[in-house]
mmCIF file of C-alpha atoms and ligand atoms in Angstrom:
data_model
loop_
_atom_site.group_PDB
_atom_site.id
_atom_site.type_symbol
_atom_site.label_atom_id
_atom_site.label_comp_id
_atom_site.label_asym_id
_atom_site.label_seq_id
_atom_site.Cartn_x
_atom_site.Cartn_y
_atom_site.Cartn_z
ATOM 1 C CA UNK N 969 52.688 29.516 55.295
ATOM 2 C CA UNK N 970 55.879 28.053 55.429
ATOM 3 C CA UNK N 971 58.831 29.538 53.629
ATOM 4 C CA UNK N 972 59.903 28.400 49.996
ATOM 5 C CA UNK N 973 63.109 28.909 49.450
ATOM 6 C CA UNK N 974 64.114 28.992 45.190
ATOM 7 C CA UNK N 975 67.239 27.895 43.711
ATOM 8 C CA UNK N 976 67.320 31.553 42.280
ATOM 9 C CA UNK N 977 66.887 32.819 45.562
ATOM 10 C CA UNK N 978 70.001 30.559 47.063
ATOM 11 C CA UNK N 979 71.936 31.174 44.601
ATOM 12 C CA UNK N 980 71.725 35.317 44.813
ATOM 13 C CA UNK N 981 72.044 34.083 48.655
ATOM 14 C CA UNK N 982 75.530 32.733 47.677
ATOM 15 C CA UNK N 983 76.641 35.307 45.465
ATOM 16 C CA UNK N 984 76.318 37.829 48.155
ATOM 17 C CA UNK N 985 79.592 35.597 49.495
ATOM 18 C CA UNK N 986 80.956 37.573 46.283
ATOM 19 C CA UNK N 987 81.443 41.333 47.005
ATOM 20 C CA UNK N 988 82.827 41.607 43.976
ATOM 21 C CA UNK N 989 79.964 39.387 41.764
ATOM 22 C CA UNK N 990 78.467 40.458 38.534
ATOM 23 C CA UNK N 991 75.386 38.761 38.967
ATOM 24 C CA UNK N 992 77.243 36.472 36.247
ATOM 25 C CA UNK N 993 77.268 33.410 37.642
ATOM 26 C CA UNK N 994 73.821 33.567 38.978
ATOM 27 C CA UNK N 995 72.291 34.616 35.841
ATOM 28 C CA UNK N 996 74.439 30.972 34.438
ATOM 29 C CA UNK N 997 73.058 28.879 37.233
ATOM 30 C CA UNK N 998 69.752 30.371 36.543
ATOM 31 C CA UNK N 999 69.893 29.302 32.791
ATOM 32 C CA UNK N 1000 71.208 25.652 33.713
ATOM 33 C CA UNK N 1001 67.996 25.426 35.738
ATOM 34 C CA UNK N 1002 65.726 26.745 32.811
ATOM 35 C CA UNK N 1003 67.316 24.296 30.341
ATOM 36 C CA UNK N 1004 67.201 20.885 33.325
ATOM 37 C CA UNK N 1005 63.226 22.362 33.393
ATOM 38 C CA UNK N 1006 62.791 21.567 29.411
ATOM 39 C CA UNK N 1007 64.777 18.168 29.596
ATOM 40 C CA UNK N 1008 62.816 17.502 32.602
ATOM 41 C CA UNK N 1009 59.303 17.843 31.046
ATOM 42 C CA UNK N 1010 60.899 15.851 28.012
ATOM 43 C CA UNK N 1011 62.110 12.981 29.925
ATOM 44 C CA UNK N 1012 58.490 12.531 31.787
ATOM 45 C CA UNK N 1013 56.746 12.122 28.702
ATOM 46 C CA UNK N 1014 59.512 10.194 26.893
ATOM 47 C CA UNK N 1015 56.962 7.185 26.064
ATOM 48 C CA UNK N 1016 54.476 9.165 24.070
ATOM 49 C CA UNK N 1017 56.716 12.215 23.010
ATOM 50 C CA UNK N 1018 58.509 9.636 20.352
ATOM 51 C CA UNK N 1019 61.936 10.409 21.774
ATOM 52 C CA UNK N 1020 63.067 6.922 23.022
ATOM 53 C CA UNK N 1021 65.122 4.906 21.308
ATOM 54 C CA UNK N 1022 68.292 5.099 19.493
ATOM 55 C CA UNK N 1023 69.378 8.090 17.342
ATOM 56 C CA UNK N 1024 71.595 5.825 15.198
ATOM 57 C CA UNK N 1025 74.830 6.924 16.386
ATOM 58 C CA UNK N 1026 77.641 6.442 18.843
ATOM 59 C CA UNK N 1027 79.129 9.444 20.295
ATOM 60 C CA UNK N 1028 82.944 9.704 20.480
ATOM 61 C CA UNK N 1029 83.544 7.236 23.697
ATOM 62 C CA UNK N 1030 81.516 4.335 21.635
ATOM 63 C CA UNK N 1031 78.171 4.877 23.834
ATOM 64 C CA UNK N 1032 75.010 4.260 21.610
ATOM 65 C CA UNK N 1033 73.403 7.870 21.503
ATOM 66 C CA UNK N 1034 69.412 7.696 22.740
ATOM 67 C CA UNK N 1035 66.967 10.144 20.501
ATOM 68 C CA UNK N 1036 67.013 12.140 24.053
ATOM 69 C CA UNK N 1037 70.569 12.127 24.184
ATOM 70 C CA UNK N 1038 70.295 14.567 21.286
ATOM 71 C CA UNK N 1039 67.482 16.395 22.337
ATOM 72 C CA UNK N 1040 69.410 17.054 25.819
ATOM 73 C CA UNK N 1041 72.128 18.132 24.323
ATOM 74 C CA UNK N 1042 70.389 20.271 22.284
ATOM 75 C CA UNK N 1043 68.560 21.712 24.699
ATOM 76 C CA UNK N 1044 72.033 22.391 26.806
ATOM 77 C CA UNK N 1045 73.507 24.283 24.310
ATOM 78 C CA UNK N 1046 70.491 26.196 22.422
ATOM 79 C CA UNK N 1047 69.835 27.852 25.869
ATOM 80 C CA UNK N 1048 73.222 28.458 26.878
ATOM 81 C CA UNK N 1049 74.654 29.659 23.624
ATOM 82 C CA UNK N 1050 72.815 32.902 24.095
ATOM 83 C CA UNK N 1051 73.656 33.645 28.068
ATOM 84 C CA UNK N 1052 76.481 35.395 27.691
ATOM 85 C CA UNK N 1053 78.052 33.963 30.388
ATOM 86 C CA UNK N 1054 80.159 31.175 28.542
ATOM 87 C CA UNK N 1055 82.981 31.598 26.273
ATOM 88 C CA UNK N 1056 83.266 27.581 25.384
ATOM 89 C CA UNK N 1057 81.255 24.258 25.883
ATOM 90 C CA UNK N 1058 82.012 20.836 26.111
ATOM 91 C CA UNK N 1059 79.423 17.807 26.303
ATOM 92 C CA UNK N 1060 80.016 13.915 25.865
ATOM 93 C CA UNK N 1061 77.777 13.802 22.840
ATOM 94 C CA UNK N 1062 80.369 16.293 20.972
ATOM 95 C CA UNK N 1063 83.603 15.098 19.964
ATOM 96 C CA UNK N 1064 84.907 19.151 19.994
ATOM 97 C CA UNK N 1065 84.732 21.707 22.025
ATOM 98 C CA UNK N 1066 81.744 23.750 21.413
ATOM 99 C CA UNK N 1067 82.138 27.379 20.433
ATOM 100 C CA UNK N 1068 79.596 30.239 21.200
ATOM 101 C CA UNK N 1069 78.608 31.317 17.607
ATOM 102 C CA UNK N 1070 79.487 34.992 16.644
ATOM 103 C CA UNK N 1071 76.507 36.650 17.224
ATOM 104 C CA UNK N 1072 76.388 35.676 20.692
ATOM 105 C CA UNK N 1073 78.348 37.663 23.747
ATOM 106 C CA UNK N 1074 80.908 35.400 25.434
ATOM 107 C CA UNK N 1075 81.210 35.240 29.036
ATOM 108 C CA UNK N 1076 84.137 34.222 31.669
ATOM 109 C CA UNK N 1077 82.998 30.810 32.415
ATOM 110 C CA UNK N 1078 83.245 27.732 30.366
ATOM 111 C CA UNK N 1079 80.491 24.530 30.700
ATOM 112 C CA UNK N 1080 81.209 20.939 30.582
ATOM 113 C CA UNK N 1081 78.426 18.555 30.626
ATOM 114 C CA UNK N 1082 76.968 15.257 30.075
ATOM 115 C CA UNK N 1083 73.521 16.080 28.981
ATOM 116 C CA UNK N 1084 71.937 12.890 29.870
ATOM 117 C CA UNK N 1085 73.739 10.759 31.639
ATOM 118 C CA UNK N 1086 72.808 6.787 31.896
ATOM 119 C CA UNK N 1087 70.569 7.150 28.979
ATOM 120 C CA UNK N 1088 70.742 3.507 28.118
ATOM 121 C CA UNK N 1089 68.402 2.908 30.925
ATOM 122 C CA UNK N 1090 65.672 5.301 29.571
ATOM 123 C CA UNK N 1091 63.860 3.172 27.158
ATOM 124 C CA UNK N 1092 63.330 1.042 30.306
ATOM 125 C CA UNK N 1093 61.857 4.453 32.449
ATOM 126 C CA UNK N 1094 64.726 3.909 34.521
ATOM 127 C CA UNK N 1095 65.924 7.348 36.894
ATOM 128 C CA UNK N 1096 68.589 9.300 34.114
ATOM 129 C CA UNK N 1097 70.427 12.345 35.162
ATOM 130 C CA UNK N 1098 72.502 15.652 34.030
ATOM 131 C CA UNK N 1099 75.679 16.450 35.133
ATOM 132 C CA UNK N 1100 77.518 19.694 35.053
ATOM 133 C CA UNK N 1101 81.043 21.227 35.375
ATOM 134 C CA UNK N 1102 81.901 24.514 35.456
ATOM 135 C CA UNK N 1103 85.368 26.381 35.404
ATOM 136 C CA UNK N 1104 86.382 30.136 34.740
ATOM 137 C CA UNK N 1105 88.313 30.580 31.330
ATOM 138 C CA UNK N 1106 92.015 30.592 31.737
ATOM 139 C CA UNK N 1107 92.371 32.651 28.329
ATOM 140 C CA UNK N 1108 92.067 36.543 27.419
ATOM 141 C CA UNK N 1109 88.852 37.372 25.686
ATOM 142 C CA UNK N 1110 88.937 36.024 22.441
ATOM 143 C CA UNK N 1111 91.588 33.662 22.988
ATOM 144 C CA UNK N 1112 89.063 30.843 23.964
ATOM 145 C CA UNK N 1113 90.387 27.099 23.466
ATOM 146 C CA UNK N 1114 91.086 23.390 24.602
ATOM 147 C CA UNK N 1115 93.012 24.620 27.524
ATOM 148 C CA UNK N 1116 90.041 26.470 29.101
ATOM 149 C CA UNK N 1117 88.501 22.772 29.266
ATOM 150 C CA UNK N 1118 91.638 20.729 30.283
ATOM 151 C CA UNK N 1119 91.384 22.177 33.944
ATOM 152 C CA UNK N 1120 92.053 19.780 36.953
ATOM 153 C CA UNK N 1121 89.122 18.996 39.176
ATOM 154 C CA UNK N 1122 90.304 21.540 42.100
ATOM 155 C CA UNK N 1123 90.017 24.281 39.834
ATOM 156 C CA UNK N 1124 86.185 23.984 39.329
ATOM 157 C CA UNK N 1125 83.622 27.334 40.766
ATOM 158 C CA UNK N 1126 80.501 25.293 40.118
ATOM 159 C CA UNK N 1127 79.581 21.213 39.712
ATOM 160 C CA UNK N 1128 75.876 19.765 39.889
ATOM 161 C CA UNK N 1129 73.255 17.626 38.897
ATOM 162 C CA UNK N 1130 70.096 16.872 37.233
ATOM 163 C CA UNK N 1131 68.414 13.452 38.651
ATOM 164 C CA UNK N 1132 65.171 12.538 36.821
ATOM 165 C CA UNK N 1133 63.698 10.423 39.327
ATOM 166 C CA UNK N 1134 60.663 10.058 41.180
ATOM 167 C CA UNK N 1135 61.175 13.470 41.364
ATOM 168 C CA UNK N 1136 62.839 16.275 39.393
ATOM 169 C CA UNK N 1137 66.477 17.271 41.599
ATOM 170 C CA UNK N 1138 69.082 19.757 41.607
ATOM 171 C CA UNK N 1139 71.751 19.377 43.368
ATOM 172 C CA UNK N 1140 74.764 21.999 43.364
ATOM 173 C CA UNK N 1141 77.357 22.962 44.650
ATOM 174 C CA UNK N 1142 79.966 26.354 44.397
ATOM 175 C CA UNK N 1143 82.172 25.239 47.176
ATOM 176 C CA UNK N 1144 79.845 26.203 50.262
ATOM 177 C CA UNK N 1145 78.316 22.575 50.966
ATOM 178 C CA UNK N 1146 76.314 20.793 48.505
ATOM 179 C CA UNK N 1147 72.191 21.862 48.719
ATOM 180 C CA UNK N 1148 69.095 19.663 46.741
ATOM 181 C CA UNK N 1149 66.289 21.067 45.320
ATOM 182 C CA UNK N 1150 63.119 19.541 44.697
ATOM 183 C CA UNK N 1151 61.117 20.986 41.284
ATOM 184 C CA UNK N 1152 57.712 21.790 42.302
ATOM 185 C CA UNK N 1153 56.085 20.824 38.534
ATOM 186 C CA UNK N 1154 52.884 23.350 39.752
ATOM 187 C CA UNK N 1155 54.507 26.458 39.814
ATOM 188 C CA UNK N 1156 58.095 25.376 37.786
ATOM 189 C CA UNK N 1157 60.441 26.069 40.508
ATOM 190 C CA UNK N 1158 63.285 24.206 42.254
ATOM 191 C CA UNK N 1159 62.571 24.235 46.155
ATOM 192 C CA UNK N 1160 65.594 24.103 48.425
ATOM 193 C CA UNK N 1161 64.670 20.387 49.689
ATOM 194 C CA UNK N 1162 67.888 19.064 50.959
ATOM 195 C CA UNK N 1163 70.270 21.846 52.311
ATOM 196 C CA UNK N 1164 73.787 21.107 53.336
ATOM 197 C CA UNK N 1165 73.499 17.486 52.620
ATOM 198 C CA UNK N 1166 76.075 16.148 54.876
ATOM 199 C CA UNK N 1167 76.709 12.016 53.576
ATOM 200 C CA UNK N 1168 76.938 9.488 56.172
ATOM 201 C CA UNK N 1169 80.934 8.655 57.193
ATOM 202 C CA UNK N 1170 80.091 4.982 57.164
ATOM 203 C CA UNK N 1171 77.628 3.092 54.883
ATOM 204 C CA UNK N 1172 76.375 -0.109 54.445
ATOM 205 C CA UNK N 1173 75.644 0.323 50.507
ATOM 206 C CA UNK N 1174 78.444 -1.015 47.823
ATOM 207 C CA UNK N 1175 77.069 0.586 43.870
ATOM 208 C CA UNK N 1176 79.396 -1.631 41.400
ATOM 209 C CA UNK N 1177 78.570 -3.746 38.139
ATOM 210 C CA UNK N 1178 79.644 -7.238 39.602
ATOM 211 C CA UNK N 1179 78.818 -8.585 35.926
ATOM 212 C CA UNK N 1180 82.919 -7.136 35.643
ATOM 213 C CA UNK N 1181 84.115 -9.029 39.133
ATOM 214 C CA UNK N 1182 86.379 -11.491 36.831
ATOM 215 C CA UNK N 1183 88.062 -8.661 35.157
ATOM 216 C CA UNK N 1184 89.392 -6.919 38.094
ATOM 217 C CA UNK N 1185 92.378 -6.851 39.453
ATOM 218 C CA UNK N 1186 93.049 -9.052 43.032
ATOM 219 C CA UNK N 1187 92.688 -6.206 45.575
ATOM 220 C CA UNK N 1188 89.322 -5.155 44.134
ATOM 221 C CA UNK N 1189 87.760 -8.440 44.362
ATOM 222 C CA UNK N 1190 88.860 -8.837 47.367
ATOM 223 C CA UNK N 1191 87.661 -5.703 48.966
ATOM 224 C CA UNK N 1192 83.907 -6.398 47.102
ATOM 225 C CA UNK N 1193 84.412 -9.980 48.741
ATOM 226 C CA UNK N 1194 84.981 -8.312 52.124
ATOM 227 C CA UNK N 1195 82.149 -6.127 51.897
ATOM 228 C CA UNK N 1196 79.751 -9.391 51.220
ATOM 229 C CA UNK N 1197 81.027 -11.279 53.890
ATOM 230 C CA UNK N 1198 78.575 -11.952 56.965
ATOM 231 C CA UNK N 1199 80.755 -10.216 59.785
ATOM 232 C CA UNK N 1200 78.713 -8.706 62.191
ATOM 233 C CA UNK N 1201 79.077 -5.077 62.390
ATOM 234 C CA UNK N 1202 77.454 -4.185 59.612
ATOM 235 C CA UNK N 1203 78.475 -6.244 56.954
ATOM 236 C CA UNK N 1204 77.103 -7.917 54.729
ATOM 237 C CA UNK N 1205 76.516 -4.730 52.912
ATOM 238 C CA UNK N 1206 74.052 -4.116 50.603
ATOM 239 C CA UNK N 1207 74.542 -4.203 46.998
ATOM 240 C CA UNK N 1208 72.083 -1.685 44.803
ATOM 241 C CA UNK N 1209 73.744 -0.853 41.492
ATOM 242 C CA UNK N 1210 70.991 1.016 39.145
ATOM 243 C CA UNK N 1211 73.623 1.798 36.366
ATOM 244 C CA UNK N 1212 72.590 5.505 36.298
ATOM 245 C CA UNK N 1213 75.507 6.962 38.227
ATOM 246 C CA UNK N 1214 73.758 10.177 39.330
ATOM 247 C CA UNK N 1215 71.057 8.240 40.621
ATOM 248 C CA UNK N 1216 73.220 5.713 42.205
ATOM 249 C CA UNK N 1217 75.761 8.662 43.583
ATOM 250 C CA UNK N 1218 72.451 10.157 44.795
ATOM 251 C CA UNK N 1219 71.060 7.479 46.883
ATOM 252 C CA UNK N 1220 74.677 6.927 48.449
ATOM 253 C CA UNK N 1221 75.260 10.343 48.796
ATOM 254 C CA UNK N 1222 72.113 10.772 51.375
ATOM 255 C CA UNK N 1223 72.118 7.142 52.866
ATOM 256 C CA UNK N 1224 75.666 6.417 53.120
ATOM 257 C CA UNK N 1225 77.680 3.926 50.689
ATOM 258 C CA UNK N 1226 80.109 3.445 48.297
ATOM 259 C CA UNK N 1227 79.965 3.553 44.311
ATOM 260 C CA UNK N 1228 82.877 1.911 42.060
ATOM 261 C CA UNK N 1229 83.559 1.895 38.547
ATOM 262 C CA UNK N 1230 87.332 0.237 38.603
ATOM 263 C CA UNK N 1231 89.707 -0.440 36.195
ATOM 264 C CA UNK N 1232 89.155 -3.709 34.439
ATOM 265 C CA UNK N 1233 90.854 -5.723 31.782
ATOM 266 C CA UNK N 1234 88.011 -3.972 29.143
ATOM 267 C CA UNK N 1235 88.116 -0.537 30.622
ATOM 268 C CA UNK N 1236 92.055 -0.157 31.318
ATOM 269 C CA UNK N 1237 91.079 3.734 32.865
ATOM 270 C CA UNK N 1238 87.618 3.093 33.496
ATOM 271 C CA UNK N 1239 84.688 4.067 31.721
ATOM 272 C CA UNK N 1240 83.140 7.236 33.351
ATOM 273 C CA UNK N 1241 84.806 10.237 31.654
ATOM 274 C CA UNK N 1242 86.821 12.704 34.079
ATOM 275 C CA UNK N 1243 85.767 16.175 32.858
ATOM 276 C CA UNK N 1244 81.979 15.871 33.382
ATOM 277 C CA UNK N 1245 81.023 12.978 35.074
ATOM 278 C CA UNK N 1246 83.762 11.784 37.987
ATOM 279 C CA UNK N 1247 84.579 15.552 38.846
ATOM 280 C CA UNK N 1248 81.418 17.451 38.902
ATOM 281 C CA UNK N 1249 80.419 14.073 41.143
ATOM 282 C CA UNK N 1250 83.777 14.199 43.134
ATOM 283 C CA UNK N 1251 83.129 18.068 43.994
ATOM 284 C CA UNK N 1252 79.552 17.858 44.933
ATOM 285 C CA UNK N 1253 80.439 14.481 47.363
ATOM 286 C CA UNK N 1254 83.708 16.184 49.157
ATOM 287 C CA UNK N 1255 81.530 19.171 49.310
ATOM 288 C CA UNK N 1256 79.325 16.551 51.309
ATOM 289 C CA UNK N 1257 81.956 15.266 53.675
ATOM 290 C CA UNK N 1258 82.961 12.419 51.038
ATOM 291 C CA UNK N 1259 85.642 11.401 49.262
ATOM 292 C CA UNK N 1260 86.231 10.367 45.562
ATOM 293 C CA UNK N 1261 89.443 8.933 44.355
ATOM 294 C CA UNK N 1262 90.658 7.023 41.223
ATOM 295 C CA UNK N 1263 92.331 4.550 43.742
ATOM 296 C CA UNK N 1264 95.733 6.286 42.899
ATOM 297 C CA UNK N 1265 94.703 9.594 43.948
ATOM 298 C CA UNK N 1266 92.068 12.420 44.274
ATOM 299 C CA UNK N 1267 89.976 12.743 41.386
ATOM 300 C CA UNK N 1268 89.885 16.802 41.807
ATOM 301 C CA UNK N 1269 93.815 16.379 41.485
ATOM 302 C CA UNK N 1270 93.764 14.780 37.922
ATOM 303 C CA UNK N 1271 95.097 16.737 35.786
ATOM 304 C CA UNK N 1272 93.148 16.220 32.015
ATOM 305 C CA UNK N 1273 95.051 15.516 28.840
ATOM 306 C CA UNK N 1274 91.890 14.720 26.513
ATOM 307 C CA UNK N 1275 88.494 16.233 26.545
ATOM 308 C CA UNK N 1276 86.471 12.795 26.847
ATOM 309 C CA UNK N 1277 89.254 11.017 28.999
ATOM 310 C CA UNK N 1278 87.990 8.312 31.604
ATOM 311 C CA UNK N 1279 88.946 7.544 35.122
ATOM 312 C CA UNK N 1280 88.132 4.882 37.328
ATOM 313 C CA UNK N 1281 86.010 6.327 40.107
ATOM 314 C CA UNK N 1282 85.415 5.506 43.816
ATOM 315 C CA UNK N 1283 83.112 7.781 45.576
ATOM 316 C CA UNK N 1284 81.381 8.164 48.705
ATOM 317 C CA UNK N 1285 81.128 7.493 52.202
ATOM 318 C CA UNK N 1286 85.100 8.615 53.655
ATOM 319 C CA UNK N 1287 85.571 5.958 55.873
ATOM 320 C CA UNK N 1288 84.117 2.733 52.960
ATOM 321 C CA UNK N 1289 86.707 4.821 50.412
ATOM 322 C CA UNK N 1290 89.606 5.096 52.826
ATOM 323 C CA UNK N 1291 88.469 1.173 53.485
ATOM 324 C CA UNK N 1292 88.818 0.475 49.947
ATOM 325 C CA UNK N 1293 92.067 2.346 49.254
ATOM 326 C CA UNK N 1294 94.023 0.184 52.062
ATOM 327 C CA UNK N 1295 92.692 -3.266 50.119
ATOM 328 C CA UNK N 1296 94.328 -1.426 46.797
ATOM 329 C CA UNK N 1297 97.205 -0.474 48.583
ATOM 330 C CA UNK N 1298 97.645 -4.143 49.413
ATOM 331 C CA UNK N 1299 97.382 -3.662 53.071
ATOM 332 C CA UNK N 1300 95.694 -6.666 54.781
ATOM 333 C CA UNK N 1301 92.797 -6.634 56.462
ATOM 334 C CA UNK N 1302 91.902 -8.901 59.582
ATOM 335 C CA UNK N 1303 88.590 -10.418 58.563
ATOM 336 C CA UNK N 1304 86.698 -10.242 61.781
ATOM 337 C CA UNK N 1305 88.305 -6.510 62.762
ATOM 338 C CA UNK N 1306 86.618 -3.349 61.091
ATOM 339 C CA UNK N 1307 88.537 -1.769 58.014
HETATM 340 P P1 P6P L 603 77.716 -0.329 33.166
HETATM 341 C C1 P6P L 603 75.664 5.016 31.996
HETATM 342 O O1 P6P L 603 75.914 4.488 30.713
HETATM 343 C C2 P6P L 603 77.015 5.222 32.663
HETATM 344 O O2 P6P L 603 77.776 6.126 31.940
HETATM 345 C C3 P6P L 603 76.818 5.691 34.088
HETATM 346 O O3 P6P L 603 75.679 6.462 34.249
HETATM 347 C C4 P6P L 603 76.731 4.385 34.870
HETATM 348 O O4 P6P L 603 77.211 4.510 36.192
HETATM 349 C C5 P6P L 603 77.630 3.444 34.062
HETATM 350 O O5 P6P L 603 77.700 3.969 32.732
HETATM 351 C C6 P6P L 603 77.057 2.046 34.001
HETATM 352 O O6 P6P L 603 77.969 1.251 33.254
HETATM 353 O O7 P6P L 603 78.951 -0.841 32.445
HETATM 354 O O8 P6P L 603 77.637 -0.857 34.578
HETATM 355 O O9 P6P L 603 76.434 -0.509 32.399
#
């Protein structure tokens, strides 16, 4: 019979890298899994379950909120509430953080999260995703606030994903690689399906909205431009933009490529938020041999001033983000020579 290895199971594996562990953390990965199981079964039966569609509302960054936008985030928070394990939440469907009522214990670690992220394609069954942050509090016990959430990208202990695709993912990461895992529906478990995913150095993917081309800046265009020209050695590249970013991260991540979402004249910083979207991904693809940069520097290195504050986010394959940095630095590049 060949060998099954759980998410539980890998992540007691990794906490033994912990002499000092609590069992803590695991028991807070363990609980993220339970609640991406009930979203999961949710999102597969969306059409008949009478959760599509719009709940009415925008959330705080002006995104029209999906009926399973709310249940997600629901879902999040109802299970995690009662671990223990937090002592603060944050999630891009709440304009505050959210606090662990009274009757709850409080734990060490604090949760950021996007409970459902490219939601607008879910009326059209399009692959949607979760995506997860996770720091240690800075404050003493009881002293819980804002500035337990406002933590650079660096500082992270955890950062994954939820991709509701053609098949249920995890993907994870706590600083020792970043490991998939496939749910098998049959007996409820996530399977270690991917381990050590190590992304390609060099794609031949570009993931970018090119309905924004006219409102970039020069150096931008011009790099997409060089990526479409015929040139031989693997250009043209190919375009593939889903506008789900974990499922376009994911693709790139295990084929090789690079996603953008620039600056442009309507999004001055960009429009995915920092704390629990460019991050968490940012983590999980350096943890992968990638990079991810805001085109000025590191993503992990930004340091948060907001709770919902955007970046502009270029992630993926090193060498097609090192590539992309030189057109932004302004640095020209011989057309027929490799960037
Ligand atoms: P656009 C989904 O709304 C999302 O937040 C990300 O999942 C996705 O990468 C991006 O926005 C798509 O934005 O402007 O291309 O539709």
């Amino acid at each position: 019979m060949v060998r099954r290895f759980t998410l539980t199971e890998h992540i007691t594996q990794q906490q033994r890298e912990y002499p000092d562990a609590t069992g803590d953390f695991t028991g807070l990965l363990s609980d993220i899994a339970v609640a991406s199981k009930i979203i999961a079964h949710d999102v597969r039966r969306a059409g008949i379950g009478g959760v599509l569609g719009a709940a009415g509302s925008k959330n705080v960054s002006g995104d029209e909120v999906k009926r399973l936008d709310v249940l997600s985030n629901e879902v999040f928070i109802n299970v995690l509430e009662r671990s223990g394990h937090l002592c603060l939440m944050a999630s891009e469907e709440n304009e505050h953080p959210i606090s662990i009522p009274a009757d709850f214990p409080r734990g060490k670690y604090v949760f950021l999260f996007d409970p459902l992220d490219g939601s607008s394609n879910i009326d059209g069954n399009v692959s949607v995703g979760s995506i997860f942050s996770i720091f240690r509090r800075l404050s003493p016990p009881g002293e819980e606030g804002i500035d337990d959430l406002l933590q650079p990208g660096y500082n992270q202990v955890c950062a994954g994903y939820v991709l509701y695709g053609s098949s249920t993912m995890f993907v994870y990461t706590t600083g020792f690689g970043t490991h998939g895992f496939t749910l098998d529906p049959t007996v409820g478990e996530f399977i270690l399906s991917h381990e050590n995913i190590r992304t390609p150095q060099k794609g031949r993917i570009f993931s970018v909205n090119e309905g924004n081309f006219r409102r970039w800046n020069g150096r931008m265009r011009r790099f997409v431009e060089y990526l479409k020209e015929p040139a031989g050695e693997g250009r043209p590249y190919t375009g593939r933009y889903i506008g789900s970013l974990v499922a376009d991260f994911h693709r790139n991540l295990l084929y090789g490529g690079i996603f953008l979402y620039p600056e442009d004249e309507v999004h001055p910083s960009g429009k995915l938020r920092l704390l629990y979207e460019a991050a968490p991904i940012a983590f999980l693809a350096e943890q992968a041999g990638g990079m991810a940069t805001t085109g000025k520097m590191p993503v992990r290195e930004v340091e948060p001033t907001r709770l919902h504050m955007k970046v502009p986010l270029i992630v993926g394959s090193a060498e097609d983000v090192r590539l992309c940095l030189r057109f932004l630095r302004g640095e020209k590049i011989e057309p027929d020579r490799p960037g």
